[in-house]
Coordinates of C-alpha atoms and ligand atoms in Angstrom, one line a residue:
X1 CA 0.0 0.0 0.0
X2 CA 1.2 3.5 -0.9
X3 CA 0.7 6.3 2.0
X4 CA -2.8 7.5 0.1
X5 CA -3.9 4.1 0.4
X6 CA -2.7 3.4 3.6
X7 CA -3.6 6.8 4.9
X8 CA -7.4 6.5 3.8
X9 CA -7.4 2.9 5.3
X10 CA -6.8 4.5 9.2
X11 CA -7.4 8.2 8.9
X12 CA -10.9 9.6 10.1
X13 CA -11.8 11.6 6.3
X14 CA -12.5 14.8 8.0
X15 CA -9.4 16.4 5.8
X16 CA -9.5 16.7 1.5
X17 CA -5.9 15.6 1.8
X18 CA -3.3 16.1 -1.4
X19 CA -1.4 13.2 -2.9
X20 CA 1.7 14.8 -1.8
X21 CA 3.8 13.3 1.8
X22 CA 6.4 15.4 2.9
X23 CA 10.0 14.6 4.2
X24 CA 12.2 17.1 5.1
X25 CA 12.3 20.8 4.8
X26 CA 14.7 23.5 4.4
X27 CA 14.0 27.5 5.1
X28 CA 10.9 28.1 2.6
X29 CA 11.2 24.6 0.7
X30 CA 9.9 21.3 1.5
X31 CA 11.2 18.3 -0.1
X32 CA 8.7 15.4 -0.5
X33 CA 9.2 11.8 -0.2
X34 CA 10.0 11.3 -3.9
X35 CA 12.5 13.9 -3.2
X36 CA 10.6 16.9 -5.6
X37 CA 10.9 20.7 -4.4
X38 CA 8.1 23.0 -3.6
X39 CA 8.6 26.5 -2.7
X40 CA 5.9 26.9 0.4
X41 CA 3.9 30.4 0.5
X42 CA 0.8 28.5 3.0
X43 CA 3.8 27.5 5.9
X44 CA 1.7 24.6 7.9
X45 CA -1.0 27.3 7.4
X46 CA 0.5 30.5 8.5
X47 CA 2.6 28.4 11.4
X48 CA 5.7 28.0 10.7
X49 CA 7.3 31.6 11.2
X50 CA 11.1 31.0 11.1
X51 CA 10.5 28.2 8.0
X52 CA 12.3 24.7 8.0
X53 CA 15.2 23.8 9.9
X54 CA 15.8 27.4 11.3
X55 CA 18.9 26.5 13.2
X56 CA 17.9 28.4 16.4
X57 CA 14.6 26.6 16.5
X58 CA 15.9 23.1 15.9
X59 CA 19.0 23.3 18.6
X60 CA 16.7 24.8 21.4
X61 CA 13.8 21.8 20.6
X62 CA 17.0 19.2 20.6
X63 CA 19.2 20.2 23.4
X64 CA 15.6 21.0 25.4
X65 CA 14.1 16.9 24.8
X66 CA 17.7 15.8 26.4
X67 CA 16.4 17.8 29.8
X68 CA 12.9 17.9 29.7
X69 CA 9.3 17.6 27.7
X70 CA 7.0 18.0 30.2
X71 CA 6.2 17.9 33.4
X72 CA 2.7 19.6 34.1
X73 CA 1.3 22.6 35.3
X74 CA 1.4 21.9 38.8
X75 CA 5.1 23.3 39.0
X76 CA 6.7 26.8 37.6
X77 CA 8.2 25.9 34.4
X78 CA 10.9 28.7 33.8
X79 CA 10.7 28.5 29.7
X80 CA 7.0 29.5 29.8
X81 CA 7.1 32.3 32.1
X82 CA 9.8 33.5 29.4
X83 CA 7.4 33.5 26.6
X84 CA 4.7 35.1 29.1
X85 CA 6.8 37.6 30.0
X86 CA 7.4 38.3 26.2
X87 CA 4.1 38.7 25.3
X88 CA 3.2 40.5 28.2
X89 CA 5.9 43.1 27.6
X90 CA 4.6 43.3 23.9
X91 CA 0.8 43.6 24.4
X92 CA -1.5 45.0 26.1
X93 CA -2.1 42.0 28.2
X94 CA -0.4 41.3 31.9
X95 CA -1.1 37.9 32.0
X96 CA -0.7 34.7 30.0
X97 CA -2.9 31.0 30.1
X98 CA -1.2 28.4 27.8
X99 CA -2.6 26.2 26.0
X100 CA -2.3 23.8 22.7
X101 CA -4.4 25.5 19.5
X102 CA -6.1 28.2 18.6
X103 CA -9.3 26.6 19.5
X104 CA -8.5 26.2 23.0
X105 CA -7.0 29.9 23.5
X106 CA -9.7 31.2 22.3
X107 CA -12.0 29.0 24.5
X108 CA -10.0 29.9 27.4
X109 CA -11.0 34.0 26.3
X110 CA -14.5 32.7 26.0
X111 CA -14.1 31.3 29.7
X112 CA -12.3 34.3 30.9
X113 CA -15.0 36.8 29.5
X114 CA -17.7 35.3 31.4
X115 CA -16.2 34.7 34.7
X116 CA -15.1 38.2 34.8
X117 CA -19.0 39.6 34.9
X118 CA -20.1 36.4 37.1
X119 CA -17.4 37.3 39.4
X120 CA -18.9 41.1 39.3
X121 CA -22.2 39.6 39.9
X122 CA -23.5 40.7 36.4
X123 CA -25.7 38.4 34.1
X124 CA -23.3 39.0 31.3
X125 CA -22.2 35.9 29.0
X126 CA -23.3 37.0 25.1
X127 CA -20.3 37.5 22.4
X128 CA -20.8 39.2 19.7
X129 CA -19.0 37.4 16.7
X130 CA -18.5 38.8 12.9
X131 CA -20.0 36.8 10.1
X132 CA -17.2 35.5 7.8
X133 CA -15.1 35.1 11.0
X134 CA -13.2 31.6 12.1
X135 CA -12.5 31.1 15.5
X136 CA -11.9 26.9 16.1
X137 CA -13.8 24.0 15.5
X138 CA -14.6 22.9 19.0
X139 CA -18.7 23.4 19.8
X140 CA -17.7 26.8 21.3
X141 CA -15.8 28.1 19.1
X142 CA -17.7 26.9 16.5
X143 CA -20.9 28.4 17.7
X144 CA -18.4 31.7 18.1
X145 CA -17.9 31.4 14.0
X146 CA -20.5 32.8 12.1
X147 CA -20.7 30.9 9.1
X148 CA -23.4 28.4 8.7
X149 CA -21.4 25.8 6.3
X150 CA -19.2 24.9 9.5
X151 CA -22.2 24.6 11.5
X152 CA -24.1 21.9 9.6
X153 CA -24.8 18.9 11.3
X154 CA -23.6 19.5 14.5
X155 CA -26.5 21.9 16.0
X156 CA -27.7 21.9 19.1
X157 CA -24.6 24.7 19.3
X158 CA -24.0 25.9 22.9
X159 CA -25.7 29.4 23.0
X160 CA -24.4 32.8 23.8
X161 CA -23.3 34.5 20.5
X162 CA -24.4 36.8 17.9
X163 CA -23.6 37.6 14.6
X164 CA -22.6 40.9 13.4
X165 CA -21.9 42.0 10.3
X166 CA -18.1 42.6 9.8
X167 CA -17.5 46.3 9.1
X168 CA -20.1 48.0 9.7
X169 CA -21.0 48.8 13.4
X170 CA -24.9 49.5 13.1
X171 CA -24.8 46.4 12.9
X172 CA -23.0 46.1 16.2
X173 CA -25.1 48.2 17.5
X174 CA -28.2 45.8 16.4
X175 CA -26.8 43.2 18.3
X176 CA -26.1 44.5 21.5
X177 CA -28.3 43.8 24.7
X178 CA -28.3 44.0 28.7
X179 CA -26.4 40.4 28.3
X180 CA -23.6 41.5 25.6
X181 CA -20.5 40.7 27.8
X182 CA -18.1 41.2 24.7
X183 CA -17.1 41.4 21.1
X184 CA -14.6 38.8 19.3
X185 CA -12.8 39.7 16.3
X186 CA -10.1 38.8 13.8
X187 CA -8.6 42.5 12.0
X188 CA -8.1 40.5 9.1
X189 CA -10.7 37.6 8.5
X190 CA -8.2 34.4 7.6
X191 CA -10.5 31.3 6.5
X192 CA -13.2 34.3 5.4
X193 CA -10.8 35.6 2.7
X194 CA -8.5 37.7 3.8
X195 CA -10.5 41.1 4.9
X196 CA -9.0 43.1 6.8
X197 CA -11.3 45.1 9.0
X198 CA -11.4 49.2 9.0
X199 CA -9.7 51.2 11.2
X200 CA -12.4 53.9 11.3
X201 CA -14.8 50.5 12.0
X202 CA -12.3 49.2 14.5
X203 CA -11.8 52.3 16.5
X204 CA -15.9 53.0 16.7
X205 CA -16.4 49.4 18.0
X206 CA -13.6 49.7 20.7
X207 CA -15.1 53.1 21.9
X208 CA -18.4 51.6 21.7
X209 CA -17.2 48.5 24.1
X210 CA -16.0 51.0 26.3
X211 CA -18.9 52.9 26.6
X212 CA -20.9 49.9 27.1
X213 CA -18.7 47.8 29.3
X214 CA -18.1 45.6 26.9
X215 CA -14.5 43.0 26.7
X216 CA -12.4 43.6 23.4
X217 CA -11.2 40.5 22.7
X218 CA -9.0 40.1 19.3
X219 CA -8.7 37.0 17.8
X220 CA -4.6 37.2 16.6
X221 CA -4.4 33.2 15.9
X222 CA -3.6 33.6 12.6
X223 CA -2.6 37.3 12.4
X224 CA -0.5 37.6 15.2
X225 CA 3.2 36.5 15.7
X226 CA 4.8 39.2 13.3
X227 CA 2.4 38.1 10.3
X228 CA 1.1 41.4 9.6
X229 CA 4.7 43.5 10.4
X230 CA 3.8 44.1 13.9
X231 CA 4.2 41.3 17.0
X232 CA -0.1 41.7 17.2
X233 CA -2.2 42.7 13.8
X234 CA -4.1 45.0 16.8
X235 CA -1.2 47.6 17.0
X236 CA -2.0 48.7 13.7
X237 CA -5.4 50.2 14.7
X238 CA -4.1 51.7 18.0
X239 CA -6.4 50.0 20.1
X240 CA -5.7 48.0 23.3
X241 CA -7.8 44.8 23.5
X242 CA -9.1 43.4 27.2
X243 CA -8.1 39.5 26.0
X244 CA -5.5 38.9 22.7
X245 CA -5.5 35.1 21.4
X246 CA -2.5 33.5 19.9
X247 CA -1.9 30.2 18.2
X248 CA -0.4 29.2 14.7
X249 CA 2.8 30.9 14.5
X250 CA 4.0 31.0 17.9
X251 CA 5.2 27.8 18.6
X252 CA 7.1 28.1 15.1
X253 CA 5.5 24.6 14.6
X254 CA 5.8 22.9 17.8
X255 CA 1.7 23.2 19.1
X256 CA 1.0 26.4 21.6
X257 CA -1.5 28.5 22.1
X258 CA -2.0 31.5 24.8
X259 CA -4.6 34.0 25.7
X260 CA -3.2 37.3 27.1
X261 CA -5.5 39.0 28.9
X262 CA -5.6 42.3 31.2
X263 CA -5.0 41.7 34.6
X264 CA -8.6 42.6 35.4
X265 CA -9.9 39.7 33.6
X266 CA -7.5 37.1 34.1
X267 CA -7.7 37.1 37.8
X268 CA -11.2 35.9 37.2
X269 CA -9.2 32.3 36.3
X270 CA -8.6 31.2 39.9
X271 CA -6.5 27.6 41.0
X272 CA -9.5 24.9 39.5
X273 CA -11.3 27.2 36.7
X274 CA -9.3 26.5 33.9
X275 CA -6.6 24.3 33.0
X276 CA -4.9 22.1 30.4
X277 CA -2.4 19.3 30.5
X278 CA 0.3 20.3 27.9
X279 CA -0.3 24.1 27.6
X280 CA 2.7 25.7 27.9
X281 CA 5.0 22.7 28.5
X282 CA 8.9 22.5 28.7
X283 CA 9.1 21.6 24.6
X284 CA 6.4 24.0 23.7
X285 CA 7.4 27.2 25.7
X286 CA 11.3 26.8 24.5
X287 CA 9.9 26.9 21.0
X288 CA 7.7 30.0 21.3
X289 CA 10.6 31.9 23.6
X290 CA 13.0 31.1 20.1
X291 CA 10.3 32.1 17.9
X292 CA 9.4 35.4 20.1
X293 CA 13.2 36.5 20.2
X294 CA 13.4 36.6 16.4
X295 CA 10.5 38.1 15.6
X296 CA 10.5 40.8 18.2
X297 CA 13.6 42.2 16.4
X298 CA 12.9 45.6 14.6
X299 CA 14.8 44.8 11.4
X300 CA 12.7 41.4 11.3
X301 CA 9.4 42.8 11.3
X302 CA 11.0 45.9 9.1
X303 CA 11.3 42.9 6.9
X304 CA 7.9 41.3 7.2
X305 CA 6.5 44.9 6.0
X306 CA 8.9 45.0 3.1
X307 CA 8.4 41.6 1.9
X308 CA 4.7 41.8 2.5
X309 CA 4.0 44.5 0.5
X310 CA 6.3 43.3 -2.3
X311 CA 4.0 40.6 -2.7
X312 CA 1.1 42.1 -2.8
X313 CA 3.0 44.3 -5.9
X314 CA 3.8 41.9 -7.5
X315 CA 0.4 40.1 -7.5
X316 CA -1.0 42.7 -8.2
X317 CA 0.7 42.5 -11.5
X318 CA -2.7 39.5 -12.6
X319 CA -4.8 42.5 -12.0
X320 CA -6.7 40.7 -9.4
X321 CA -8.4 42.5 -6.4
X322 CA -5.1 42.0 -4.0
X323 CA -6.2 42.7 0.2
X324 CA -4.0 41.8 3.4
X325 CA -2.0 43.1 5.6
X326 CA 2.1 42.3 5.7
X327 CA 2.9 38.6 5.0
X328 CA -1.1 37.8 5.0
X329 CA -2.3 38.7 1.6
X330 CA -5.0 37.3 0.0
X331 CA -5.9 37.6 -4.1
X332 CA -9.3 37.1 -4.7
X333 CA -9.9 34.9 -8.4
X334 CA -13.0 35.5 -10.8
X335 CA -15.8 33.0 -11.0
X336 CA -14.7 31.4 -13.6
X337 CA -11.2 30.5 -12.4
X338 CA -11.1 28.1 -9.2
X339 CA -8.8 28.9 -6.6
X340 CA -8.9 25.1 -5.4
X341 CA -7.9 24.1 -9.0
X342 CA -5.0 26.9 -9.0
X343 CA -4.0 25.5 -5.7
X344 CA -3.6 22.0 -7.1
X345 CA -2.0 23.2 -10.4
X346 CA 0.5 25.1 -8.5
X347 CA 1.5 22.3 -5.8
X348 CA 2.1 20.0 -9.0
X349 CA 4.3 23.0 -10.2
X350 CA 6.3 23.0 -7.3
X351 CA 4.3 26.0 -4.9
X352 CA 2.1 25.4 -1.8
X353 CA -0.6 27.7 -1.8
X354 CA -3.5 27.9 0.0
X355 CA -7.3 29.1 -0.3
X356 CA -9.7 31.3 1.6
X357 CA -13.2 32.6 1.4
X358 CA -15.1 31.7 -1.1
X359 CA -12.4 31.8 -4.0
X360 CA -9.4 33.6 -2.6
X361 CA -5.8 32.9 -2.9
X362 CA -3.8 32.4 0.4
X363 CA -0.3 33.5 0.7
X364 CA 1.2 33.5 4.3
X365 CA 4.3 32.2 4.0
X366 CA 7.2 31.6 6.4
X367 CA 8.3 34.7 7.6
X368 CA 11.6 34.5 6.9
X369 CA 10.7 34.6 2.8
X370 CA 13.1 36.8 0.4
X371 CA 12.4 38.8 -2.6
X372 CA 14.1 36.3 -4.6
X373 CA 11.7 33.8 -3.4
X374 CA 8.8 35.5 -4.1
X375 CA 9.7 36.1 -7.5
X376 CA 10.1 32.5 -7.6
X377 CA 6.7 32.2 -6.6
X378 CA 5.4 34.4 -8.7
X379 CA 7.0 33.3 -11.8
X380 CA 4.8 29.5 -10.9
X381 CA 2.1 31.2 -10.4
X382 CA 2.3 33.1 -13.6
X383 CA 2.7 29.8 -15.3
X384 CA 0.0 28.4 -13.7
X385 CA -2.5 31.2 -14.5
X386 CA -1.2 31.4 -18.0
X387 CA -3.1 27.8 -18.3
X388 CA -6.5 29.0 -17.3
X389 CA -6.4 31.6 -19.9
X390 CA -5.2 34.8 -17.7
X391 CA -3.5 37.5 -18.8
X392 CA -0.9 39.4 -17.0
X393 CA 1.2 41.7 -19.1
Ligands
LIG401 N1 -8.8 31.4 15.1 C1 -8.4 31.7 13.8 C2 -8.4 33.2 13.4 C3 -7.9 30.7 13.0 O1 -7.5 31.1 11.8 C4 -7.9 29.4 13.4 C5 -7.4 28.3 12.5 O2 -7.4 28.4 11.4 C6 -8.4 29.1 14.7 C7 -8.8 30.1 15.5 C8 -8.3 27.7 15.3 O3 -7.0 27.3 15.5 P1 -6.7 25.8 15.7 O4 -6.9 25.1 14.4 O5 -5.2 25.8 16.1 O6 -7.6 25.3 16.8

């Protein structure tokens, strides 16, 4: 049996998996097993920050397995209070939970948010969630994502959330009641497309939380980490969120997720509340502290910026509606072109892309990507467009 056939023999289906099993990997390449090279501009999906084999990342993961993996959260482990401190000192957070996904940090908000206004003594528990938004697939976090298709077939969902629509804050407005205990976003939708949200929209619906004692809670799973240019895709809109969630990128590809939350609201997760098993373990936390120290360096997120927005240039170049923000840039396709069949075109072409929305290229590659790589990119995709009849002179 071959890995497909083996693969669909023991695997649960619940992934549209492609032919394709990878080996080994090398700053923005992957090499698979029949030893072909493919330039990667999806990165694990917009995880792994410092690319393949980044020799920092590697030697910390290897020299930390000879001390320790793990050893539970009933003891201070120093590595993760690192990586707390890190993100502390870079949000507007003061304290960290770990966890393992994006799911489960944003859970843990979800938790946080209404055990703050039960611990007031206020009937508060209602989110208020965008439509097009993604925030996990567990029941929560699924009844927290406002799009129906992910929904199907698994309702009851527990209650407490309502749909707003994103951009426009009458719609906000619509949705608020005596229960509305906070708002949930992501500034740039991932799995919806690649929108980013409006800063004049952003800044009215933080005022508004204010005046209404709402949380601000910012969903940064996929657009934190450096992805946009800055360490949190929330310090481009000048805002200060209540609870930040991180995921994807910050373990670098080793699985972590944290919710950083002002000290106001994460006191309301006392000893027994909350926990998890692995979050923030010995192997996870040395990974994220590697990851944090590269990207918190100006001249790496000065490169982020630079990079980013030479991609979006140069896409730009199919004449395609090009939107994101840094190294998340999305380019949405006309009907009559499938981004799914682009994506498979490509990956036989040698590039990993990705999709989003309802026919939107992804591009979030590692974060460590060069102009020369791009181009390299570009020149695939070129190719690949060329076949279903586009024209980019
Ligand atoms: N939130 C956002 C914005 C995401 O993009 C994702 C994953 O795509 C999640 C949450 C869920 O993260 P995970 O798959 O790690 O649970």
């Amino acid at each position: 049996m071959n890995f497909v056939e083996e693969g669909n023999k023991y695997l649960v289906g619940n992934y549209s998996r492609f032919p394709v099993s990878f080996e080994k990997g090398e700053g923005v390449y992957l090499y698979d097993t029949e030893g072909k090279k493919y330039l990667d501009f999806l990165a694990g999906i917009a995880v792994n920050t410092l690319g393949y084999n980044h020799p920092k990342l590697t030697n910390a993961i290897c020299e930390q397995s000879k001390k320790l993996l793990h050893v539970s959260n009933l003891f201070y482990i120093q590595p993760q209070i690192n990586v707390a401190k890190i993100l502390v000192e870079n949000s507007s957070g003061d304290k960290v939970f770990f966890s393992n996904s994006g799911a489960e940090a944003n859970e843990a908000a979800i938790k946080m948010v209404r055990k703050y206004f039960y611990d007031k003594g206020q009937h508060k528990y209602e989110m208020i969630t965008f439509k097009g938004g993604f925030h996990g697939r567990t029941l929560k976090t699924l009844a927290a994502t406002a799009q129906p298709k992910y929904h199907e077939g698994f309702e009851p969902l527990p209650e407490g959330f309502r749909y707003a629509e994103f951009n426009n804050i009458k719609s906000v407005k619509e949705n608020i009641s005596s229960k509305t205990a906070a708002v949930m976003i992501e500034l740039i939708q991932g799995e919806g497309g690649i929108n980013p949200a409006d800063k004049e929209f952003v800044n009215e619906l933080y005022n508004l939380c204010k005046q209404e004692d709402i949380l601000f809670v910012v969903d940064e799973v996929q657009t934190g980490i450096g992805r946009t240019g800055k360490i949190f895709a929330y310090q481009h809109y000048g805002i200060e969120p209540d609870i930040i969630t991180s995921a994807k990128g910050l373990g670098g590809g080793i699985p972590i997720g944290a919710t950083i939350a002002k000290e106001e609201v994460a006191k309301s997760l006392t000893p027994g509340t909350h926990g998890s098993t692995f979050g923030g373990n010995y192997i996870a936390s040395v990974s994220a502290e590697v990851v944090l120290k590269e990207i918190t360096k100006p001249e790496f997120l000065e490169k982020v910026s630079k990079n980013g927005k030479y991609l979006a240039e140069r896409l730009k170049e199919f004449n395609f509606n090009v939107k994101g923000i840094g190294l998340m840039v999305g380019m949405d396709l006309p009907e009559n072109i499938n981004a799914s069949e682009i994506v498979k075109k490509s990956l036989e072409n040698g590039l990993i892309l990705g999709t989003a929305g309802k026919n939107t290229l992804r591009f979030v590659p590692p974060l460590v990507i060069n102009e020369k790589e791009i181009d390299e990119g570009i020149d695939i995709l070129k190719k690949v467009l060329t076949w279903f009849g586009v024209n980019y002179a």
